[in-house]
Amino acid sequence: MPTVTAHWMCDLAARTRRWITQQMILIAIALLAAIAPVLAFDDGEQFRERLLIRPLPDHNVLLHFDFNMTIDRLLDPDDEHYRFFPKSIAQIITKHQVGEFVLKLTQGRWRYAHWGLPVVPAPTGAELIAWVHRHDSDPTVGSQRWSGVQQSLSGMLCASLQQLGKNVHTCRRVPDSAIAPESRPVFVNTSTHETFYGVLPREAVCTENLTPWAKLLPCRTRGGLGRLLSPLDLHDASYHSMGIHVYSETNANNEQRTIARFFLSVVLDPTYLYRSKVWSLRSLLPHATLPMQCSPVSTECEVHFDAVNAINANGATPGLTTPVPIRRTGNVLVFDPTDFDLSFDPGHEYLAKFPVRDTPIVVQRYATGRGLQSGGIVNTVVNSGSVARNVTLFDTLPCFVWIWESGTGNTVGKKRLSIHV
């Protein structure tokens, strides 16, 4: 009998030790979860998300999503761990020696005469611009790196970027003054980098591009403003433009900071989709997950409502129903996404013609005539302002167009204008 009692006491002690060990593990996990947000800010990476809602004068609505991932250190080829910054994007930058690149995939045309300036200008189809490091001893290395960027982004986003430079598609080095990089000159300049430009005007944009694009976000479409990225709603738009822009700048300590900006712009027409000029965010995105929530890893999450086309003569927005904004900057109302629900009734005041945002320079191109004998392409450049402006127009011509003149000119009033081709 004493032996049985001793065995029972030993078993109780073992169970007690296991219970204490389990409790200590749970406490350790809770502590790690508590200090995780602090560690997230200390590793030099941040994630910001923003949604801009802008009613347009012709009853259309612009939704512009901005997802910014920032890393406060140099991108190292041997660095395999990133918290928010897309690892696949970092590998493209380091492997192909890219100082900056911007990719845009656009379906539809932006109506400058009716909508004013877009948030991010983009041509129809696919556009890719990259600034790659020069190789002094071998000029062909730049073209090889440019080709590597095409192949990598093509496979990543299910696009046809590998077709750049083939057949009649445009792909070439461009003059350094034609396209200015967003990065500061200390990081990207003409002495250390060369610019490559490619465009596919007939590239189709569909859910096959949006899905891999959204998977590069920290929470994909399961958290934050990514929950609103519903392909059924976003692709049923008159204008759809998405892209990635990676560039460098300096932080508060004058150190390099690399930013990966993911942007998406869609223009929805409530009168066409729902036969009503009265709309709400839920009616514009019926298949999205609402209400909105901030991403648990974002350092900034806001919804901006541009009320410039919804303000009456008294400075009020009579047709707008929203909660109290966090702040107001000019005509832009800033809201907290966790407590945000919007509905807008244009009413009779909205039917008036609102002034379109000033477009300083308007450029249009169209075909004229017919065939190779009388056919041609006309470029029209209009200065909407009252002062003279210096304009650099970078344009690509089809392979069947021959350039017969290297320069021409025109006279406006008594001033001679020189145009160099």
PDB file of C-alpha atoms in Angstrom, residues 207-375:
ATOM      1  CA  THR A 207      -8.368  39.404 -62.746  1.00  0.00           C
ATOM      2  CA  GLU A 208      -5.287  37.369 -63.675  1.00  0.00           C
ATOM      3  CA  ASN A 209      -3.288  40.545 -63.055  1.00  0.00           C
ATOM      4  CA  LEU A 210      -5.187  41.791 -60.000  1.00  0.00           C
ATOM      5  CA  THR A 211      -4.951  38.530 -58.045  1.00  0.00           C
ATOM      6  CA  PRO A 212      -1.119  38.202 -58.026  1.00  0.00           C
ATOM      7  CA  TRP A 213      -0.837  41.965 -57.520  1.00  0.00           C
ATOM      8  CA  ALA A 214      -2.987  41.775 -54.370  1.00  0.00           C
ATOM      9  CA  LYS A 215      -1.042  38.758 -53.076  1.00  0.00           C
ATOM     10  CA  LEU A 216       2.037  40.969 -52.751  1.00  0.00           C
ATOM     11  CA  LEU A 217       0.285  43.056 -50.063  1.00  0.00           C
ATOM     12  CA  PRO A 218       1.067  42.200 -46.413  1.00  0.00           C
ATOM     13  CA  CYS A 219      -2.513  41.071 -45.669  1.00  0.00           C
ATOM     14  CA  ARG A 220      -3.474  40.328 -49.269  1.00  0.00           C
ATOM     15  CA  THR A 221      -7.267  40.695 -49.493  1.00  0.00           C
ATOM     16  CA  ARG A 222      -8.007  39.340 -46.019  1.00  0.00           C
ATOM     17  CA  GLY A 223      -7.338  42.474 -43.981  1.00  0.00           C
ATOM     18  CA  GLY A 224      -7.267  46.243 -44.177  1.00  0.00           C
ATOM     19  CA  LEU A 225      -8.388  48.098 -47.277  1.00  0.00           C
ATOM     20  CA  GLY A 226      -7.441  45.037 -49.298  1.00  0.00           C
ATOM     21  CA  ARG A 227     -10.804  43.578 -48.267  1.00  0.00           C
ATOM     22  CA  LEU A 228     -12.375  45.983 -50.788  1.00  0.00           C
ATOM     23  CA  LEU A 229     -10.418  44.565 -53.741  1.00  0.00           C
ATOM     24  CA  SER A 230     -13.248  42.598 -55.284  1.00  0.00           C
ATOM     25  CA  PRO A 231     -12.494  41.663 -58.920  1.00  0.00           C
ATOM     26  CA  LEU A 232     -16.202  41.450 -59.770  1.00  0.00           C
ATOM     27  CA  ASP A 233     -16.644  45.116 -58.862  1.00  0.00           C
ATOM     28  CA  LEU A 234     -13.298  46.645 -59.823  1.00  0.00           C
ATOM     29  CA  HIS A 235     -13.196  45.207 -63.335  1.00  0.00           C
ATOM     30  CA  ASP A 236     -16.741  46.350 -64.126  1.00  0.00           C
ATOM     31  CA  ALA A 237     -15.432  49.888 -64.542  1.00  0.00           C
ATOM     32  CA  SER A 238     -14.999  52.344 -67.389  1.00  0.00           C
ATOM     33  CA  TYR A 239     -11.400  52.942 -66.310  1.00  0.00           C
ATOM     34  CA  HIS A 240      -9.107  50.546 -64.463  1.00  0.00           C
ATOM     35  CA  SER A 241      -5.423  51.207 -63.793  1.00  0.00           C
ATOM     36  CA  MET A 242      -3.099  49.336 -61.451  1.00  0.00           C
ATOM     37  CA  GLY A 243       0.623  49.391 -60.969  1.00  0.00           C
ATOM     38  CA  ILE A 244       3.774  49.106 -58.877  1.00  0.00           C
ATOM     39  CA  HIS A 245       6.326  51.859 -58.350  1.00  0.00           C
ATOM     40  CA  VAL A 246       9.571  51.181 -56.481  1.00  0.00           C
ATOM     41  CA  TYR A 247      11.869  54.127 -55.773  1.00  0.00           C
ATOM     42  CA  SER A 248      14.271  55.469 -53.143  1.00  0.00           C
ATOM     43  CA  GLU A 249      14.407  58.551 -50.968  1.00  0.00           C
ATOM     44  CA  THR A 250      16.005  59.639 -47.704  1.00  0.00           C
ATOM     45  CA  ASN A 251      14.514  59.288 -44.242  1.00  0.00           C
ATOM     46  CA  ALA A 252      14.826  61.638 -41.263  1.00  0.00           C
ATOM     47  CA  ASN A 253      18.392  60.418 -40.626  1.00  0.00           C
ATOM     48  CA  ASN A 254      19.429  61.164 -44.230  1.00  0.00           C
ATOM     49  CA  GLU A 255      19.643  57.444 -44.966  1.00  0.00           C
ATOM     50  CA  GLN A 256      18.287  55.625 -47.988  1.00  0.00           C
ATOM     51  CA  ARG A 257      14.719  54.443 -47.759  1.00  0.00           C
ATOM     52  CA  THR A 258      13.149  52.196 -50.379  1.00  0.00           C
ATOM     53  CA  ILE A 259       9.424  52.492 -51.035  1.00  0.00           C
ATOM     54  CA  ALA A 260       7.215  50.023 -52.889  1.00  0.00           C
ATOM     55  CA  ARG A 261       3.996  51.773 -53.864  1.00  0.00           C
ATOM     56  CA  PHE A 262       1.066  49.678 -55.032  1.00  0.00           C
ATOM     57  CA  PHE A 263      -1.727  51.774 -56.556  1.00  0.00           C
ATOM     58  CA  LEU A 264      -5.090  51.009 -58.113  1.00  0.00           C
ATOM     59  CA  SER A 265      -7.521  53.476 -59.704  1.00  0.00           C
ATOM     60  CA  VAL A 266     -11.014  52.615 -60.904  1.00  0.00           C
ATOM     61  CA  VAL A 267     -13.787  54.841 -62.240  1.00  0.00           C
ATOM     62  CA  LEU A 268     -17.282  53.486 -61.597  1.00  0.00           C
ATOM     63  CA  ASP A 269     -20.526  54.788 -63.077  1.00  0.00           C
ATOM     64  CA  PRO A 270     -23.496  54.363 -60.672  1.00  0.00           C
ATOM     65  CA  THR A 271     -25.984  55.470 -63.321  1.00  0.00           C
ATOM     66  CA  TYR A 272     -24.858  52.665 -65.622  1.00  0.00           C
ATOM     67  CA  LEU A 273     -24.421  49.964 -63.004  1.00  0.00           C
ATOM     68  CA  TYR A 274     -27.440  50.641 -60.786  1.00  0.00           C
ATOM     69  CA  ARG A 275     -29.599  53.108 -62.782  1.00  0.00           C
ATOM     70  CA  SER A 276     -29.333  55.618 -59.967  1.00  0.00           C
ATOM     71  CA  LYS A 277     -27.298  58.728 -59.277  1.00  0.00           C
ATOM     72  CA  VAL A 278     -27.530  58.076 -55.549  1.00  0.00           C
ATOM     73  CA  TRP A 279     -24.710  55.792 -54.487  1.00  0.00           C
ATOM     74  CA  SER A 280     -22.942  54.495 -51.429  1.00  0.00           C
ATOM     75  CA  LEU A 281     -19.700  52.659 -50.913  1.00  0.00           C
ATOM     76  CA  ARG A 282     -21.630  49.443 -50.404  1.00  0.00           C
ATOM     77  CA  SER A 283     -23.505  49.895 -53.686  1.00  0.00           C
ATOM     78  CA  LEU A 284     -20.280  50.621 -55.578  1.00  0.00           C
ATOM     79  CA  LEU A 285     -18.584  47.521 -54.140  1.00  0.00           C
ATOM     80  CA  PRO A 286     -21.417  45.049 -53.472  1.00  0.00           C
ATOM     81  CA  HIS A 287     -19.112  42.008 -53.522  1.00  0.00           C
ATOM     82  CA  ALA A 288     -16.487  43.490 -51.186  1.00  0.00           C
ATOM     83  CA  THR A 289     -16.190  42.678 -47.498  1.00  0.00           C
ATOM     84  CA  LEU A 290     -17.742  45.525 -45.523  1.00  0.00           C
ATOM     85  CA  PRO A 291     -17.484  47.209 -43.097  1.00  0.00           C
ATOM     86  CA  MET A 292     -13.870  48.187 -43.649  1.00  0.00           C
ATOM     87  CA  GLN A 293     -11.134  47.374 -41.182  1.00  0.00           C
ATOM     88  CA  CYS A 294      -7.597  48.621 -40.777  1.00  0.00           C
ATOM     89  CA  SER A 295      -4.846  46.121 -41.336  1.00  0.00           C
ATOM     90  CA  PRO A 296      -3.370  44.909 -38.009  1.00  0.00           C
ATOM     91  CA  VAL A 297       0.134  45.685 -39.315  1.00  0.00           C
ATOM     92  CA  SER A 298      -0.507  49.118 -40.854  1.00  0.00           C
ATOM     93  CA  THR A 299       0.938  52.236 -39.263  1.00  0.00           C
ATOM     94  CA  GLU A 300      -1.506  54.477 -41.137  1.00  0.00           C
ATOM     95  CA  CYS A 301      -4.947  53.636 -42.492  1.00  0.00           C
ATOM     96  CA  GLU A 302      -7.260  56.390 -43.723  1.00  0.00           C
ATOM     97  CA  VAL A 303     -10.111  57.092 -46.115  1.00  0.00           C
ATOM     98  CA  HIS A 304     -10.020  60.407 -47.960  1.00  0.00           C
ATOM     99  CA  PHE A 305     -13.103  61.918 -49.575  1.00  0.00           C
ATOM    100  CA  ASP A 306     -12.364  64.633 -52.134  1.00  0.00           C
ATOM    101  CA  ALA A 307     -15.399  66.886 -51.885  1.00  0.00           C
ATOM    102  CA  VAL A 308     -14.325  69.523 -54.407  1.00  0.00           C
ATOM    103  CA  ASN A 309     -17.098  68.421 -56.810  1.00  0.00           C
ATOM    104  CA  ALA A 310     -19.672  68.002 -54.028  1.00  0.00           C
ATOM    105  CA  ILE A 311     -19.433  71.378 -52.272  1.00  0.00           C
ATOM    106  CA  ASN A 312     -22.129  73.950 -52.871  1.00  0.00           C
ATOM    107  CA  ALA A 313     -21.732  77.720 -52.908  1.00  0.00           C
ATOM    108  CA  ASN A 314     -21.878  77.842 -49.088  1.00  0.00           C
ATOM    109  CA  GLY A 315     -19.022  75.368 -48.679  1.00  0.00           C
ATOM    110  CA  ALA A 316     -21.291  72.543 -47.467  1.00  0.00           C
ATOM    111  CA  THR A 317     -21.859  69.050 -48.825  1.00  0.00           C
ATOM    112  CA  PRO A 318     -25.658  68.650 -48.639  1.00  0.00           C
ATOM    113  CA  GLY A 319     -25.822  65.262 -50.380  1.00  0.00           C
ATOM    114  CA  LEU A 320     -23.042  63.606 -48.384  1.00  0.00           C
ATOM    115  CA  THR A 321     -23.851  61.348 -45.432  1.00  0.00           C
ATOM    116  CA  THR A 322     -20.788  60.267 -43.445  1.00  0.00           C
ATOM    117  CA  PRO A 323     -19.608  60.097 -39.839  1.00  0.00           C
ATOM    118  CA  VAL A 324     -17.640  62.967 -38.350  1.00  0.00           C
ATOM    119  CA  PRO A 325     -14.284  63.204 -40.150  1.00  0.00           C
ATOM    120  CA  ILE A 326     -10.996  63.003 -38.271  1.00  0.00           C
ATOM    121  CA  ARG A 327      -9.788  66.182 -39.945  1.00  0.00           C
ATOM    122  CA  ARG A 328     -10.334  68.315 -42.995  1.00  0.00           C
ATOM    123  CA  THR A 329      -7.590  69.576 -45.287  1.00  0.00           C
ATOM    124  CA  GLY A 330      -9.032  72.010 -47.804  1.00  0.00           C
ATOM    125  CA  ASN A 331     -11.718  70.113 -49.700  1.00  0.00           C
ATOM    126  CA  VAL A 332     -10.521  66.688 -48.545  1.00  0.00           C
ATOM    127  CA  LEU A 333     -12.304  64.988 -45.639  1.00  0.00           C
ATOM    128  CA  VAL A 334     -10.314  62.317 -43.761  1.00  0.00           C
ATOM    129  CA  PHE A 335     -12.147  59.452 -42.049  1.00  0.00           C
ATOM    130  CA  ASP A 336     -11.314  56.456 -39.908  1.00  0.00           C
ATOM    131  CA  PRO A 337     -12.065  53.289 -41.946  1.00  0.00           C
ATOM    132  CA  THR A 338     -13.265  51.388 -38.873  1.00  0.00           C
ATOM    133  CA  ASP A 339     -16.118  53.881 -38.414  1.00  0.00           C
ATOM    134  CA  PHE A 340     -16.834  54.818 -42.002  1.00  0.00           C
ATOM    135  CA  ASP A 341     -19.984  54.469 -44.056  1.00  0.00           C
ATOM    136  CA  LEU A 342     -20.654  56.753 -46.983  1.00  0.00           C
ATOM    137  CA  SER A 343     -23.687  57.583 -49.054  1.00  0.00           C
ATOM    138  CA  PHE A 344     -23.956  60.390 -51.574  1.00  0.00           C
ATOM    139  CA  ASP A 345     -27.040  61.942 -53.166  1.00  0.00           C
ATOM    140  CA  PRO A 346     -26.051  64.406 -55.910  1.00  0.00           C
ATOM    141  CA  GLY A 347     -29.413  66.158 -55.919  1.00  0.00           C
ATOM    142  CA  HIS A 348     -30.170  69.049 -58.236  1.00  0.00           C
ATOM    143  CA  GLU A 349     -27.142  71.089 -57.235  1.00  0.00           C
ATOM    144  CA  TYR A 350     -24.813  68.406 -58.513  1.00  0.00           C
ATOM    145  CA  LEU A 351     -26.361  68.594 -61.973  1.00  0.00           C
ATOM    146  CA  ALA A 352     -24.695  71.955 -62.524  1.00  0.00           C
ATOM    147  CA  LYS A 353     -21.444  72.048 -64.492  1.00  0.00           C
ATOM    148  CA  PHE A 354     -18.522  71.926 -62.110  1.00  0.00           C
ATOM    149  CA  PRO A 355     -15.166  73.355 -63.138  1.00  0.00           C
ATOM    150  CA  VAL A 356     -12.716  70.664 -64.142  1.00  0.00           C
ATOM    151  CA  ARG A 357      -9.329  70.720 -62.438  1.00  0.00           C
ATOM    152  CA  ASP A 358      -6.936  72.732 -64.533  1.00  0.00           C
ATOM    153  CA  THR A 359      -4.817  70.598 -66.841  1.00  0.00           C
ATOM    154  CA  PRO A 360      -1.690  72.673 -67.608  1.00  0.00           C
ATOM    155  CA  ILE A 361      -0.792  70.798 -70.795  1.00  0.00           C
ATOM    156  CA  VAL A 362      -3.179  68.739 -72.915  1.00  0.00           C
ATOM    157  CA  VAL A 363      -1.656  66.369 -75.478  1.00  0.00           C
ATOM    158  CA  GLN A 364      -3.735  64.415 -77.974  1.00  0.00           C
ATOM    159  CA  ARG A 365      -2.724  62.086 -80.787  1.00  0.00           C
ATOM    160  CA  TYR A 366      -4.912  60.760 -83.571  1.00  0.00           C
ATOM    161  CA  ALA A 367      -4.593  59.246 -87.034  1.00  0.00           C
ATOM    162  CA  THR A 368      -5.522  61.102 -90.197  1.00  0.00           C
ATOM    163  CA  GLY A 369      -5.964  60.218 -93.856  1.00  0.00           C
ATOM    164  CA  ARG A 370      -5.774  56.676 -95.124  1.00  0.00           C
ATOM    165  CA  GLY A 371      -3.120  54.229 -96.233  1.00  0.00           C
ATOM    166  CA  LEU A 372       0.613  54.838 -96.544  1.00  0.00           C
ATOM    167  CA  GLN A 373       0.235  57.577 -99.145  1.00  0.00           C
ATOM    168  CA  SER A 374      -2.053  60.066 -97.397  1.00  0.00           C
ATOM    169  CA  GLY A 375      -2.161  58.644 -93.883  1.00  0.00           C
TER     170      GLY A 375
END
